XYZ file of C-alpha atoms in Angstrom:
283
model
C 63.768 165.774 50.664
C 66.053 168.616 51.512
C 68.798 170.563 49.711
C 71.601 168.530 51.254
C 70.203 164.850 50.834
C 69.390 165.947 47.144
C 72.793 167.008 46.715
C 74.546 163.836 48.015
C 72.057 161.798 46.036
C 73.121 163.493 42.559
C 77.246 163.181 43.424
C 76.494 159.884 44.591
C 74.834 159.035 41.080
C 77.970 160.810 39.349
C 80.033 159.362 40.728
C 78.420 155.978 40.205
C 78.689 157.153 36.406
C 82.057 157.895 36.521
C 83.448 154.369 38.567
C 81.338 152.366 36.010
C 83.391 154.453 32.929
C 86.627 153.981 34.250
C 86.186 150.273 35.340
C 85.060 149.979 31.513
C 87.937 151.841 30.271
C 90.397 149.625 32.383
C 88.778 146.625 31.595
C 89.221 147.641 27.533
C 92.343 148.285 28.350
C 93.333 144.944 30.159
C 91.457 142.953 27.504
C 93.622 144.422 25.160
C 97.221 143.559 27.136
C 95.809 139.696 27.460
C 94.939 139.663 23.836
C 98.093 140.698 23.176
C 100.186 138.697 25.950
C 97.792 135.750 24.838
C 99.059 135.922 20.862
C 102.249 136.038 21.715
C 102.181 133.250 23.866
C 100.352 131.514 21.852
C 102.519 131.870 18.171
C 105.962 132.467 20.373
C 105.900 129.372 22.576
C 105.163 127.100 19.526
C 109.096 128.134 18.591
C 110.766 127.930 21.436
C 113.520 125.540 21.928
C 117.413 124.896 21.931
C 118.081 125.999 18.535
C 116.679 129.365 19.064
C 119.858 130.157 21.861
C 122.101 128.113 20.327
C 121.892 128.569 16.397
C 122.629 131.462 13.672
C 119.608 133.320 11.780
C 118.787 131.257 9.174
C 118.910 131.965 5.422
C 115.535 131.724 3.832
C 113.556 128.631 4.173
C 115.653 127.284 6.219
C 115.514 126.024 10.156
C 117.557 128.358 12.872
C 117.718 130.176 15.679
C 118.770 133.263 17.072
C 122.141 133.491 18.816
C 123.213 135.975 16.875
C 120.503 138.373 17.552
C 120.692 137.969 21.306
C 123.981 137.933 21.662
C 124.070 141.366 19.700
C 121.410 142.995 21.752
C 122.892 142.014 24.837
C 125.790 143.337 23.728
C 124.562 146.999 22.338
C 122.360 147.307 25.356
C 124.950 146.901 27.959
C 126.934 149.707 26.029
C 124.110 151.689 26.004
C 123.421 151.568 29.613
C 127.225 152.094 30.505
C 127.840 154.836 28.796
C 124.317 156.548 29.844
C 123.628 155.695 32.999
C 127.006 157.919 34.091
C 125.591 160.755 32.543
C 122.254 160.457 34.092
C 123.354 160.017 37.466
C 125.322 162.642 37.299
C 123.456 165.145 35.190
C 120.012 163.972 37.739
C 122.501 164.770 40.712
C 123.210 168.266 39.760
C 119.751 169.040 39.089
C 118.298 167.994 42.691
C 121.561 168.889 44.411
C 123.466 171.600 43.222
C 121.220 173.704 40.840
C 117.812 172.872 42.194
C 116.727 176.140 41.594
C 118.955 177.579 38.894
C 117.822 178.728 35.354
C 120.245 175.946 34.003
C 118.506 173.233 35.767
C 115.128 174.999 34.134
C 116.386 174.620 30.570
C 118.296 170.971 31.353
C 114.756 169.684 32.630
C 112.937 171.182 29.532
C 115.461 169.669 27.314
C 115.582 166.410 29.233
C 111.730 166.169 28.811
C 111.630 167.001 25.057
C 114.510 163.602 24.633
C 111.956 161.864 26.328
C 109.207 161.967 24.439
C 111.050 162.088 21.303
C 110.523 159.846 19.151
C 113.688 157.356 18.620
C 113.882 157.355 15.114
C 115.222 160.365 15.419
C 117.848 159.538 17.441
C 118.698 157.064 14.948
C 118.845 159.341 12.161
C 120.897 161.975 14.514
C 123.559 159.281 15.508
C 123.659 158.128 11.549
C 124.595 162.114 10.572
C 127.130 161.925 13.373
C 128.696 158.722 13.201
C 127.449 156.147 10.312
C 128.005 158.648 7.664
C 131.165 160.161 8.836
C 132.846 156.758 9.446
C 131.146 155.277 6.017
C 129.736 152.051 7.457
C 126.592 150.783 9.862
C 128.624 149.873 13.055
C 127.342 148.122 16.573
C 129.139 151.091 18.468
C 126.743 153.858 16.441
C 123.815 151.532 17.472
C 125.217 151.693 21.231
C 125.403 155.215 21.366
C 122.069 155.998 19.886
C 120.923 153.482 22.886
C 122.903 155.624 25.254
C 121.218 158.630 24.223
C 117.819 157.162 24.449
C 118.626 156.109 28.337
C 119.881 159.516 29.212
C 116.964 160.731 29.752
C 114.917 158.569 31.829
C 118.211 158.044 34.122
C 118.490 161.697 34.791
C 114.216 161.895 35.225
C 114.525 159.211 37.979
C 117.553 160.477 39.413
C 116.520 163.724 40.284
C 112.314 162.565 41.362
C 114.279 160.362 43.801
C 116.939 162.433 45.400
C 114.131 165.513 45.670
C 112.414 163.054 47.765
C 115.217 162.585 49.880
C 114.239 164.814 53.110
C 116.408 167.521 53.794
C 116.418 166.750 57.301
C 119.253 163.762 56.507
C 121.541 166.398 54.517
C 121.295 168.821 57.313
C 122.169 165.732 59.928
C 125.666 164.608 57.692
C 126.402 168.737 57.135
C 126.011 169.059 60.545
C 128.762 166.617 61.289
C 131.269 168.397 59.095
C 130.920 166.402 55.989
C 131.927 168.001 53.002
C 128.443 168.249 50.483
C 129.783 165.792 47.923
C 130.390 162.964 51.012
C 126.651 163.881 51.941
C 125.803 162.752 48.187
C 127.157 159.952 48.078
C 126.618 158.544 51.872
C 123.587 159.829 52.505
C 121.226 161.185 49.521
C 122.391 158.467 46.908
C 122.037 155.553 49.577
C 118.550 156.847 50.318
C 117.819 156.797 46.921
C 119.057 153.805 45.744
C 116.105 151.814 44.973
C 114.902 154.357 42.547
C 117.936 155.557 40.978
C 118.344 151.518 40.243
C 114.386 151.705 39.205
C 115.259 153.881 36.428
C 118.031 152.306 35.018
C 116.107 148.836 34.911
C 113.599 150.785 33.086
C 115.626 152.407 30.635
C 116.871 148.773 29.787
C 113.685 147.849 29.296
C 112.503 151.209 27.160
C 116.017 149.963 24.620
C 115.067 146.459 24.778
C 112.446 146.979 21.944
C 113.960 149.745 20.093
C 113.974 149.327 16.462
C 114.168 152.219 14.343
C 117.929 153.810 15.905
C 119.463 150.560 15.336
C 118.068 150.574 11.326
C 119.703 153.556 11.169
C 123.357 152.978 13.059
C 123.447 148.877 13.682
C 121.732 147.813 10.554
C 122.134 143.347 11.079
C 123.806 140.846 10.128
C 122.749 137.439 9.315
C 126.228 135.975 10.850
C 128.041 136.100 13.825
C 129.616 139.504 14.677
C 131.494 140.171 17.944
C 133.188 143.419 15.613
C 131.926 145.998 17.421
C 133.069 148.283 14.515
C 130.795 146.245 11.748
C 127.217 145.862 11.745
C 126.029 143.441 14.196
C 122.245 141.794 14.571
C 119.806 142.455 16.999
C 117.003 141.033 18.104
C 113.956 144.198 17.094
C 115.704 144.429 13.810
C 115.691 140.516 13.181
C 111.759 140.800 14.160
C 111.323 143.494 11.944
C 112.703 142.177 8.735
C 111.209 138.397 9.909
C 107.811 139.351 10.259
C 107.433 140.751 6.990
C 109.076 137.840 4.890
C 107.436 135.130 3.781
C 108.820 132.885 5.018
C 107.128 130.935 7.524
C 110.526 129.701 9.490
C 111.092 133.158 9.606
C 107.725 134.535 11.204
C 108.003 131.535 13.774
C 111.272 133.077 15.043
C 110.183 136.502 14.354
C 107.232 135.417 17.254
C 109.574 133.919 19.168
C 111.793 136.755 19.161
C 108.491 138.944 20.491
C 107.706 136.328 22.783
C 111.591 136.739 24.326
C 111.795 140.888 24.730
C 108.031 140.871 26.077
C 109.165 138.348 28.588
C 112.219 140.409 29.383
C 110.629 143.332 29.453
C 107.978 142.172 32.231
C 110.586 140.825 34.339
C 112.168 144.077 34.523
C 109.209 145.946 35.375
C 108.153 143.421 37.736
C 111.648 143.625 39.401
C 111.687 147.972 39.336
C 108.351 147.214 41.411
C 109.442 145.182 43.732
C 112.398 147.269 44.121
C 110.033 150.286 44.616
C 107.679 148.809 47.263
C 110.925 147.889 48.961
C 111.916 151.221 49.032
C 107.842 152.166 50.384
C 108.074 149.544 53.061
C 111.353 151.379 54.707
C-alpha cells in the first residue's frame, strides 16, 4: 500500500472517531433537553387550566392561579425591553457605523462582553445599591431596570454583528446620491438589518423571561394584585422559586405550571428569531 492510500486510510479512521464522538455528545445532549422538555410537560400540563390566567397566587394550601405573576412579568419585561432596546440600537449603531475602528468602540465591546456573561445576580444586587436601598422599598420599576440592563447587552451584540454585515457597497450607493450618513442609517443599513436587529431583541426577551435572582433583589413579589409600579409586584421566576420549595403541593403544581409557561414562551421566541433569520438568509 503506498504512502498516500495509508494516509487517507488513517484520517479516514479519525475522522470516523471523531463523527461517532460528536454524534454521542449531541445525542447526550438532546436526551437531556427531552428529559427535561418531557418533565415539564409531563408535571406542568397536569395544572393547566382557567384558573391559572384568571386567579390570584394562592395562600398556602389553598387552590389558585397565577394572574398576578403574569401580569407582573409582562409588565417588568416590556419596561425592560423599552428602556434597553434604545440604548442598544443606538450604542450597536455607533459601534459598526461611526467608531468601527476607534479605541472607544474597543473598550465599549470589551465592556459590552463582560455584561454579557455576567452573571445577573449581580445586576440585581447593583440595581438594589442604586435604587432599592436609596428609595427604602423593593419596587417593580428597580426590577425593570435591572431587566433593562440585562438586555443592553445582547441588543447592542446583535446590532452591531448585523449592520457589519451590511455590505458597504449599499452605503457607498445612498452616499453617492447625496444622502446625508445618518439618512443612509436609517434607509439603508438599518432596513438591511432588520431581521437581526429584531432577532436580538426577541432574544433578549427571552434571556429576561427566566431571570430570577435581579428581581429577588429589586421586585421582590407579592402575593396580591399590584399594578403600583412603585411597590413590589410578582413575577412569574420569583413565584416558581419560592413555590417549588414549599410544601405545599398546590403550590409545586403551579410552580410546574409556571415552568411549563416561560419554557413554552421561551421556545416560541427562539423559534420565531429563526424563522426571522432564515428569512433574512433566503433574501
Amino acid at each position: 500500500m503506498s504512502t498516500a492510500a495509508s494516509l487517507h486510510q488513517s484520517r479516514k479512521r479519525k475522522n470516523g472517531v471523531m463523527m461517532t464522538l460528536c454524534v454521542i455528545a449531541a445525542g447526550i445532549g438532546l436526551a437531556w433537553l427531552a428529559l427535561i422538555l418531557g418533565a415539564l410537560l409531563y408535571k406542568g400540563l397536569a395544572g393547566v387550566s382557567l384558573s391559572v390566567f384568571t386567579e390570584m397566587t394562592p395562600p398556602p394550601g389553598d387552590a389558585g392561579g397565577l394572574l398576578n405573576a403574569i401580569y407582573g412579568s409582562i409588565v417588568m419585561t416590556i419596561i425592560g425591553i423599552i428602556v434597553g432596546t434604545p440604548i442598544g440600537v443606538l450604542a450597536g449603531t455607533y459601534m459598526a457605523e461611526y467608531g468601527r475602528f476607534s479605541k472607544l468602540t474597543t473598550v465599549v465591546r470589551f465592556i459590552n462582553d463582560i455584561l454579557l456573561s455576567a452573571p445577573s445576580i449581580i445586576i440585581g444586587l447593583f440595581v438594589y445599591e442604586l435604587m432599592v436601598r436609596p428609595m427604602g422599598h423593593f419596587s417593580a420599576i428597580a426590577g425593570a431596570v435591572a431587566l433593562a440592563i440585562l438586555v443592553i447587552p445582547v441588543v447592542v451584540r446583535t446590532t452591531e454583528d448585523m449592520l457589519n454585515l451590511v455590505p458597504n457597497a449599499l452605503r457607498e450607493a445612498g452616499t453617492a446620491i447625496g444622502a446625508p450618513r445618518w439618512v443612509v442609517i436609517r434607509s439603508v443599513a438599518y432596513r438591511a438589518a432588520l431581521s437581526g436587529i429584531v432577532t436580538g431583541i426577541l432574544l433578549a426577551i427571552a434571556r429576561i423571561s427566566g431571570e430570577t435572582a435581579p428581581l429577588l433583589f429589586t421586585a421582590l413579589n407579592n402575593q396580591f394584585w399590584s399594578s403600583n409600579l412603585n411597590a413590589p409586584m410578582a413575577s412569574l421566576p420569583v413565584t416558581i422559586f419560592q413555590f417549588a420549595l414549599s410544601p405545599y403541593e398546590e403550590w409545586q403544581q403551579l410552580a410546574w405550571t409556571g415552568a411549563l409557561i416561560i419554557t413554552l414562551t421561551v421556545l416560541a421566541l427562539s423559534i420565531f428569531a429563526r424563522s426571522l433569520t432564515g428569512r433574512r438568509e433566503d433574501k
